[in-house]
Structure formats: structure tokens, C-alpha cells
PDB file of C-alpha atoms in Angstrom:
ATOM      1  CA  MET A   1      86.955  69.610  74.507  1.00 69.00           C
ATOM      2  CA  GLN A   2      89.859  68.323  72.247  1.00 78.00           C
ATOM      3  CA  PHE A   3      88.311  64.636  72.437  1.00 85.00           C
ATOM      4  CA  ILE A   4      84.814  66.358  71.213  1.00 83.00           C
ATOM      5  CA  ASP A   5      87.084  67.861  68.275  1.00 79.00           C
ATOM      6  CA  ILE A   6      88.528  64.869  67.402  1.00 85.00           C
ATOM      7  CA  VAL A   7      85.184  62.858  67.320  1.00 86.00           C
ATOM      8  CA  SER A   8      83.627  65.730  65.307  1.00 82.00           C
ATOM      9  CA  THR A   9      86.586  65.257  62.994  1.00 83.00           C
ATOM     10  CA  VAL A  10      86.164  61.748  62.266  1.00 89.00           C
ATOM     11  CA  LEU A  11      82.534  61.730  61.904  1.00 90.00           C
ATOM     12  CA  GLY A  12      82.948  64.827  58.996  1.00 86.00           C
ATOM     13  CA  LEU A  13      85.594  62.844  57.222  1.00 89.00           C
ATOM     14  CA  LEU A  14      82.764  59.683  57.281  1.00 94.00           C
ATOM     15  CA  TYR A  15      80.518  62.181  55.956  1.00 92.00           C
ATOM     16  CA  LEU A  16      82.587  63.569  53.461  1.00 90.00           C
ATOM     17  CA  TRP A  17      83.374  60.253  52.185  1.00 94.00           C
ATOM     18  CA  LEU A  18      80.014  59.285  51.499  1.00 95.00           C
ATOM     19  CA  GLU A  19      78.931  62.516  50.038  1.00 93.00           C
ATOM     20  CA  TYR A  20      81.818  62.342  47.769  1.00 93.00           C
ATOM     21  CA  ARG A  21      80.599  58.795  46.368  1.00 94.00           C
ATOM     22  CA  ALA A  22      77.208  60.413  46.122  1.00 93.00           C
ATOM     23  CA  ASN A  23      76.169  57.668  49.094  1.00 95.00           C
ATOM     24  CA  ILE A  24      72.592  58.004  50.626  1.00 94.00           C
ATOM     25  CA  TRP A  25      74.169  57.038  54.061  1.00 94.00           C
ATOM     26  CA  LEU A  26      75.807  60.455  54.384  1.00 94.00           C
ATOM     27  CA  TRP A  27      72.317  61.531  55.490  1.00 94.00           C
ATOM     28  CA  ALA A  28      72.338  58.824  58.559  1.00 93.00           C
ATOM     29  CA  VAL A  29      75.835  60.655  59.478  1.00 93.00           C
ATOM     30  CA  SER A  30      73.750  63.800  59.295  1.00 91.00           C
ATOM     31  CA  VAL A  31      71.385  62.702  62.446  1.00 89.00           C
ATOM     32  CA  ILE A  32      74.467  61.922  64.467  1.00 89.00           C
ATOM     33  CA  MET A  33      77.222  64.463  63.481  1.00 89.00           C
ATOM     34  CA  PRO A  34      75.255  67.559  64.488  1.00 87.00           C
ATOM     35  CA  ALA A  35      74.927  66.819  68.069  1.00 85.00           C
ATOM     36  CA  VAL A  36      78.797  66.640  68.750  1.00 87.00           C
ATOM     37  CA  HIS A  37      79.427  69.828  66.293  1.00 84.00           C
ATOM     38  CA  GLY A  38      76.541  71.614  68.302  1.00 88.00           C
ATOM     39  CA  TYR A  39      77.980  71.091  71.553  1.00 87.00           C
ATOM     40  CA  LEU A  40      81.455  72.108  70.363  1.00 83.00           C
ATOM     41  CA  TYR A  41      80.123  75.070  68.729  1.00 83.00           C
ATOM     42  CA  PHE A  42      78.248  76.223  71.880  1.00 87.00           C
ATOM     43  CA  GLU A  43      81.404  75.853  73.948  1.00 86.00           C
ATOM     44  CA  LYS A  44      82.970  78.139  71.736  1.00 82.00           C
ATOM     45  CA  GLY A  45      80.602  80.557  71.087  1.00 83.00           C
ATOM     46  CA  LEU A  46      79.606  79.957  67.739  1.00 81.00           C
ATOM     47  CA  TYR A  47      76.182  80.659  68.259  1.00 84.00           C
ATOM     48  CA  ALA A  48      74.891  80.528  64.935  1.00 80.00           C
ATOM     49  CA  ASP A  49      76.900  77.403  64.024  1.00 79.00           C
ATOM     50  CA  PHE A  50      75.140  75.813  67.021  1.00 87.00           C
ATOM     51  CA  GLY A  51      71.808  76.777  66.108  1.00 84.00           C
ATOM     52  CA  MET A  52      72.576  75.492  62.627  1.00 84.00           C
ATOM     53  CA  GLU A  53      72.830  71.872  63.907  1.00 88.00           C
ATOM     54  CA  PHE A  54      69.140  71.589  64.399  1.00 90.00           C
ATOM     55  CA  TYR A  55      68.453  72.578  60.955  1.00 89.00           C
ATOM     56  CA  TYR A  56      70.953  69.823  59.682  1.00 88.00           C
ATOM     57  CA  ILE A  57      68.723  67.218  61.566  1.00 91.00           C
ATOM     58  CA  ALA A  58      65.863  68.397  59.663  1.00 93.00           C
ATOM     59  CA  MET A  59      67.674  68.420  56.467  1.00 93.00           C
ATOM     60  CA  ALA A  60      69.563  65.050  57.184  1.00 93.00           C
ATOM     61  CA  ILE A  61      65.711  63.937  56.903  1.00 93.00           C
ATOM     62  CA  TYR A  62      64.594  65.549  54.118  1.00 94.00           C
ATOM     63  CA  GLY A  63      67.698  64.887  52.377  1.00 94.00           C
ATOM     64  CA  PHE A  64      67.349  61.166  52.798  1.00 93.00           C
ATOM     65  CA  ALA A  65      63.748  61.457  51.580  1.00 92.00           C
ATOM     66  CA  CYS A  66      64.470  63.386  48.488  1.00 92.00           C
ATOM     67  CA  TRP A  67      67.393  61.089  47.457  1.00 92.00           C
ATOM     68  CA  ARG A  68      65.253  58.007  48.229  1.00 89.00           C
ATOM     69  CA  TRP A  69      62.011  59.032  46.719  1.00 86.00           C
ATOM     70  CA  GLY A  70      62.317  62.220  44.987  1.00 78.00           C
ATOM     71  CA  ASN A  71      62.669  61.360  41.581  1.00 72.00           C
ATOM     72  CA  LYS A  72      59.442  60.117  39.895  1.00 64.00           C
ATOM     73  CA  GLY A  73      60.907  60.105  36.529  1.00 56.00           C
ATOM     74  CA  LYS A  74      61.552  56.749  34.545  1.00 53.00           C
ATOM     75  CA  SER A  75      64.432  55.680  32.719  1.00 55.00           C
ATOM     76  CA  ILE A  76      65.302  53.005  29.914  1.00 55.00           C
ATOM     77  CA  ASN A  77      67.399  50.102  31.121  1.00 54.00           C
ATOM     78  CA  ASP A  78      70.068  48.020  28.807  1.00 56.00           C
ATOM     79  CA  LYS A  79      66.994  46.036  27.222  1.00 61.00           C
ATOM     80  CA  GLY A  80      65.337  49.021  26.148  1.00 58.00           C
ATOM     81  CA  GLN A  81      62.416  48.531  28.666  1.00 59.00           C
ATOM     82  CA  ARG A  82      61.058  51.623  30.943  1.00 57.00           C
ATOM     83  CA  THR A  83      61.961  51.241  34.454  1.00 58.00           C
ATOM     84  CA  LYS A  84      61.117  53.254  37.582  1.00 60.00           C
ATOM     85  CA  ARG A  85      63.998  55.075  38.826  1.00 58.00           C
ATOM     86  CA  LYS A  86      64.540  54.787  42.550  1.00 65.00           C
ATOM     87  CA  GLU A  87      66.977  57.625  43.585  1.00 77.00           C
ATOM     88  CA  LEU A  88      67.438  61.302  42.806  1.00 87.00           C
ATOM     89  CA  PRO A  89      69.882  61.502  39.894  1.00 91.00           C
ATOM     90  CA  ILE A  90      72.518  64.528  40.065  1.00 93.00           C
ATOM     91  CA  THR A  91      71.542  67.437  38.172  1.00 94.00           C
ATOM     92  CA  HIS A  92      72.372  71.195  37.614  1.00 95.00           C
ATOM     93  CA  TYR A  93      70.840  74.029  39.952  1.00 93.00           C
ATOM     94  CA  THR A  94      68.258  75.443  37.332  1.00 91.00           C
ATOM     95  CA  ARG A  95      68.130  79.522  37.203  1.00 92.00           C
ATOM     96  CA  ARG A  96      65.114  79.988  39.041  1.00 93.00           C
ATOM     97  CA  HIS A  97      66.670  78.005  42.254  1.00 94.00           C
ATOM     98  CA  MET A  98      70.009  80.058  41.703  1.00 95.00           C
ATOM     99  CA  VAL A  99      67.760  83.201  42.002  1.00 96.00           C
ATOM    100  CA  ALA A 100      65.723  81.888  45.086  1.00 96.00           C
ATOM    101  CA  SER A 101      68.990  80.619  46.776  1.00 97.00           C
ATOM    102  CA  LEU A 102      70.967  83.957  46.160  1.00 97.00           C
ATOM    103  CA  CYS A 103      68.084  85.946  47.735  1.00 97.00           C
ATOM    104  CA  THR A 104      67.272  83.350  50.368  1.00 97.00           C
ATOM    105  CA  TRP A 105      71.207  83.294  51.778  1.00 97.00           C
ATOM    106  CA  LEU A 106      71.143  87.228  51.614  1.00 98.00           C
ATOM    107  CA  VAL A 107      68.430  87.381  53.788  1.00 98.00           C
ATOM    108  CA  LEU A 108      69.312  84.522  55.814  1.00 96.00           C
ATOM    109  CA  TRP A 109      72.786  86.131  56.612  1.00 97.00           C
ATOM    110  CA  GLY A 110      71.005  89.745  57.519  1.00 97.00           C
ATOM    111  CA  PHE A 111      68.545  87.827  60.090  1.00 97.00           C
ATOM    112  CA  ILE A 112      71.287  85.675  61.689  1.00 94.00           C
ATOM    113  CA  TYR A 113      73.749  88.534  61.516  1.00 96.00           C
ATOM    114  CA  TRP A 114      70.839  90.872  63.652  1.00 96.00           C
ATOM    115  CA  ILE A 115      70.123  87.873  66.083  1.00 94.00           C
ATOM    116  CA  LEU A 116      74.121  87.281  66.873  1.00 91.00           C
ATOM    117  CA  THR A 117      74.714  91.004  67.360  1.00 95.00           C
ATOM    118  CA  THR A 118      71.187  91.617  69.104  1.00 95.00           C
ATOM    119  CA  TYR A 119      71.225  88.590  71.349  1.00 92.00           C
ATOM    120  CA  THR A 120      74.488  87.238  71.680  1.00 89.00           C
ATOM    121  CA  ASP A 121      78.346  87.912  72.857  1.00 89.00           C
ATOM    122  CA  SER A 122      79.677  86.454  69.533  1.00 87.00           C
ATOM    123  CA  ARG A 123      82.879  88.021  68.513  1.00 90.00           C
ATOM    124  CA  VAL A 124      82.844  87.174  64.708  1.00 91.00           C
ATOM    125  CA  PRO A 125      79.141  87.714  63.946  1.00 93.00           C
ATOM    126  CA  ILE A 126      79.706  88.539  60.197  1.00 95.00           C
ATOM    127  CA  LEU A 127      81.644  85.370  59.454  1.00 93.00           C
ATOM    128  CA  ASP A 128      79.500  83.490  61.582  1.00 90.00           C
ATOM    129  CA  SER A 129      76.273  84.403  60.059  1.00 94.00           C
ATOM    130  CA  PHE A 130      77.623  84.168  56.549  1.00 96.00           C
ATOM    131  CA  THR A 131      78.741  80.461  56.722  1.00 94.00           C
ATOM    132  CA  THR A 132      75.742  79.655  58.748  1.00 91.00           C
ATOM    133  CA  SER A 133      73.437  81.002  56.505  1.00 95.00           C
ATOM    134  CA  LEU A 134      75.451  79.721  53.190  1.00 96.00           C
ATOM    135  CA  SER A 135      75.503  76.414  54.333  1.00 94.00           C
ATOM    136  CA  ALA A 136      71.747  76.448  54.935  1.00 94.00           C
ATOM    137  CA  VAL A 137      71.434  77.060  51.341  1.00 97.00           C
ATOM    138  CA  ALA A 138      74.181  74.432  50.247  1.00 97.00           C
ATOM    139  CA  LEU A 139      72.644  71.766  52.546  1.00 95.00           C
ATOM    140  CA  TRP A 140      69.521  72.296  50.693  1.00 95.00           C
ATOM    141  CA  ALA A 141      71.427  72.161  47.028  1.00 96.00           C
ATOM    142  CA  LEU A 142      72.906  68.863  48.702  1.00 96.00           C
ATOM    143  CA  ALA A 143      69.244  67.248  49.229  1.00 95.00           C
ATOM    144  CA  LYS A 144      68.359  68.377  45.755  1.00 94.00           C
ATOM    145  CA  LYS A 145      71.284  66.548  44.685  1.00 95.00           C
ATOM    146  CA  TYR A 146      72.912  69.709  42.559  1.00 96.00           C
ATOM    147  CA  VAL A 147      76.144  69.245  41.585  1.00 96.00           C
ATOM    148  CA  GLU A 148      76.952  73.108  42.368  1.00 97.00           C
ATOM    149  CA  GLN A 149      76.096  72.201  46.285  1.00 97.00           C
ATOM    150  CA  TRP A 150      80.075  71.341  46.016  1.00 97.00           C
ATOM    151  CA  LEU A 151      80.894  75.264  44.849  1.00 97.00           C
ATOM    152  CA  LEU A 152      78.670  76.506  47.614  1.00 98.00           C
ATOM    153  CA  TRP A 153      80.551  74.160  50.523  1.00 97.00           C
ATOM    154  CA  LEU A 154      84.158  75.491  48.768  1.00 98.00           C
ATOM    155  CA  VAL A 155      83.205  78.927  50.094  1.00 98.00           C
ATOM    156  CA  VAL A 156      81.872  77.814  53.556  1.00 97.00           C
ATOM    157  CA  ASP A 157      84.672  75.574  54.046  1.00 96.00           C
ATOM    158  CA  ALA A 158      87.408  77.806  53.279  1.00 97.00           C
ATOM    159  CA  VAL A 159      86.092  80.556  55.621  1.00 97.00           C
ATOM    160  CA  CYS A 160      85.123  78.093  58.099  1.00 94.00           C
ATOM    161  CA  CYS A 161      88.653  76.989  58.299  1.00 95.00           C
ATOM    162  CA  GLY A 162      90.191  80.269  58.963  1.00 95.00           C
ATOM    163  CA  LEU A 163      87.206  81.012  61.669  1.00 92.00           C
ATOM    164  CA  TYR A 164      88.167  77.987  63.603  1.00 90.00           C
ATOM    165  CA  ILE A 165      91.830  78.492  63.658  1.00 92.00           C
ATOM    166  CA  TYR A 166      90.897  82.054  64.999  1.00 91.00           C
ATOM    167  CA  LYS A 167      88.404  80.194  67.884  1.00 85.00           C
ATOM    168  CA  GLY A 168      90.834  77.443  68.922  1.00 87.00           C
ATOM    169  CA  ILE A 169      89.375  74.415  67.481  1.00 84.00           C
ATOM    170  CA  PRO A 170      92.331  72.894  65.330  1.00 86.00           C
ATOM    171  CA  PHE A 171      91.085  69.240  64.452  1.00 83.00           C
ATOM    172  CA  THR A 172      88.010  70.957  63.100  1.00 81.00           C
ATOM    173  CA  ALA A 173      89.897  73.745  61.267  1.00 90.00           C
ATOM    174  CA  GLY A 174      91.913  71.038  59.724  1.00 90.00           C
ATOM    175  CA  LEU A 175      89.098  68.925  58.699  1.00 85.00           C
ATOM    176  CA  TYR A 176      87.394  72.396  56.905  1.00 91.00           C
ATOM    177  CA  GLY A 177      90.876  72.988  55.213  1.00 95.00           C
ATOM    178  CA  PHE A 178      90.757  69.321  53.918  1.00 93.00           C
ATOM    179  CA  TYR A 179      86.947  69.768  53.260  1.00 92.00           C
ATOM    180  CA  THR A 180      87.773  72.961  50.881  1.00 96.00           C
ATOM    181  CA  VAL A 181      90.106  70.443  48.792  1.00 96.00           C
ATOM    182  CA  MET A 182      87.548  67.896  48.488  1.00 95.00           C
ATOM    183  CA  ALA A 183      84.955  70.230  47.679  1.00 96.00           C
ATOM    184  CA  VAL A 184      86.706  70.765  44.177  1.00 97.00           C
ATOM    185  CA  LEU A 185      87.477  67.205  43.699  1.00 97.00           C
ATOM    186  CA  GLY A 186      83.968  66.220  45.045  1.00 96.00           C
ATOM    187  CA  TYR A 187      82.656  68.730  42.176  1.00 97.00           C
ATOM    188  CA  LEU A 188      84.486  67.260  39.498  1.00 97.00           C
ATOM    189  CA  LYS A 189      83.578  63.765  40.644  1.00 96.00           C
ATOM    190  CA  TRP A 190      79.735  64.464  40.678  1.00 96.00           C
ATOM    191  CA  LYS A 191      80.106  66.237  37.433  1.00 95.00           C
ATOM    192  CA  LYS A 192      81.775  63.116  35.752  1.00 95.00           C
ATOM    193  CA  MET A 193      78.969  61.073  37.434  1.00 93.00           C
ATOM    194  CA  MET A 194      76.458  63.225  36.041  1.00 92.00           C
ATOM    195  CA  THR A 195      77.504  62.840  32.694  1.00 90.00           C
ATOM    196  CA  ALA A 196      78.097  58.963  32.749  1.00 88.00           C
ATOM    197  CA  SER A 197      74.546  58.849  34.004  1.00 82.00           C
ATOM    198  CA  GLU A 198      73.005  60.810  30.970  1.00 71.00           C
TER     199      GLU A 198
END
């Protein structure tokens, strides 16, 4: 189990490095990583996290498509010529999407909590459902390339770090502690990249 935990940590670091750089290949790692994480979470009784891995795989495909082909706008090159943008730019969350995301998160949190308390022997249903539901929203925000996705991950990562220490997954807990710090740095980096591209 410790070997799986280490592999999971290495994949998580690679994913974080690619996300920090806003590199589209983070989505390729997003297809492999859920299989490793899923096994680990199932074995440790984190059933909502396990179920979330299927969502991660679907979102990896969606995120890649959004980043690669999601920008239909045009930009101006150095010569003043209009050119087609290929990759989605980093932007801010819109108000409409903030309200929808908040509502989605609350409904998901309640629904996942109900599933965990009704159909599983989860010992941490509140925190497991909290991080899983907020992760679902944060991953969608990442697929849309909103800079604020880092703030959502900051909350998820901090809570997960404590949860994984409690559940006896030390390497993954350490990874999420590192993720917490990197969420702050990632937010600042993406804001800088967004300003530079404007």
C-alpha cells in the first residue's frame, strides 16, 4: 500500500507542475492518476474520493478539449494581423458561474453525504463529501481555466491533508500539504500570466 501511495504522490507532483505552468498536458496525467488514487482511496474507505476518480477521468477529457479548442475568439499578433487563438486563455470566474458553482457545490455536498451515511461504512462522511463536492466544482473551474480555481483547490487541499493524516496515508497527506502551498503560488502565477496575456 505504501508503494501505491508513493506512486500516487509522484503522479500528483507531475500533475501539479504541469498545472502550475498552465500546460495542457496536465490532462494526460489526469487520465492515469485517478486509477492509482482510486485504488488507494477504496482500500482506505474514502468512498466518495474513490467515486470522484471516475469524474476526474471524464473531466480530463473535457478539460483537454476546453483548453485545446475552447477559445473561439481572435487575437492580434505583433504585426497587427488578426489570428485565431488556439488555446483557451486564463480568465476570471464570472458572477453567474460563481452562483451556479456555489449552488452545485452545496447540492453535491448534501447528496454525497447522504450516500455515504446511507450506503457505506464511512467514518468521515462530512469531510469526505465536503472535499469531493468542492473538488468537482474546482475541476470544472480548472477546465474553464479560471484563475480562482486555485483558491478552491487551496481549501480542498488543506482539508484533504488533515483527512489523509487521520486515515493513515502519510505520503498523500504530505502531497496535499504541498498542494496547499502551491495553490497560493499557482494563483499568483496564473494571475501574472493572465495579466501578461491581456
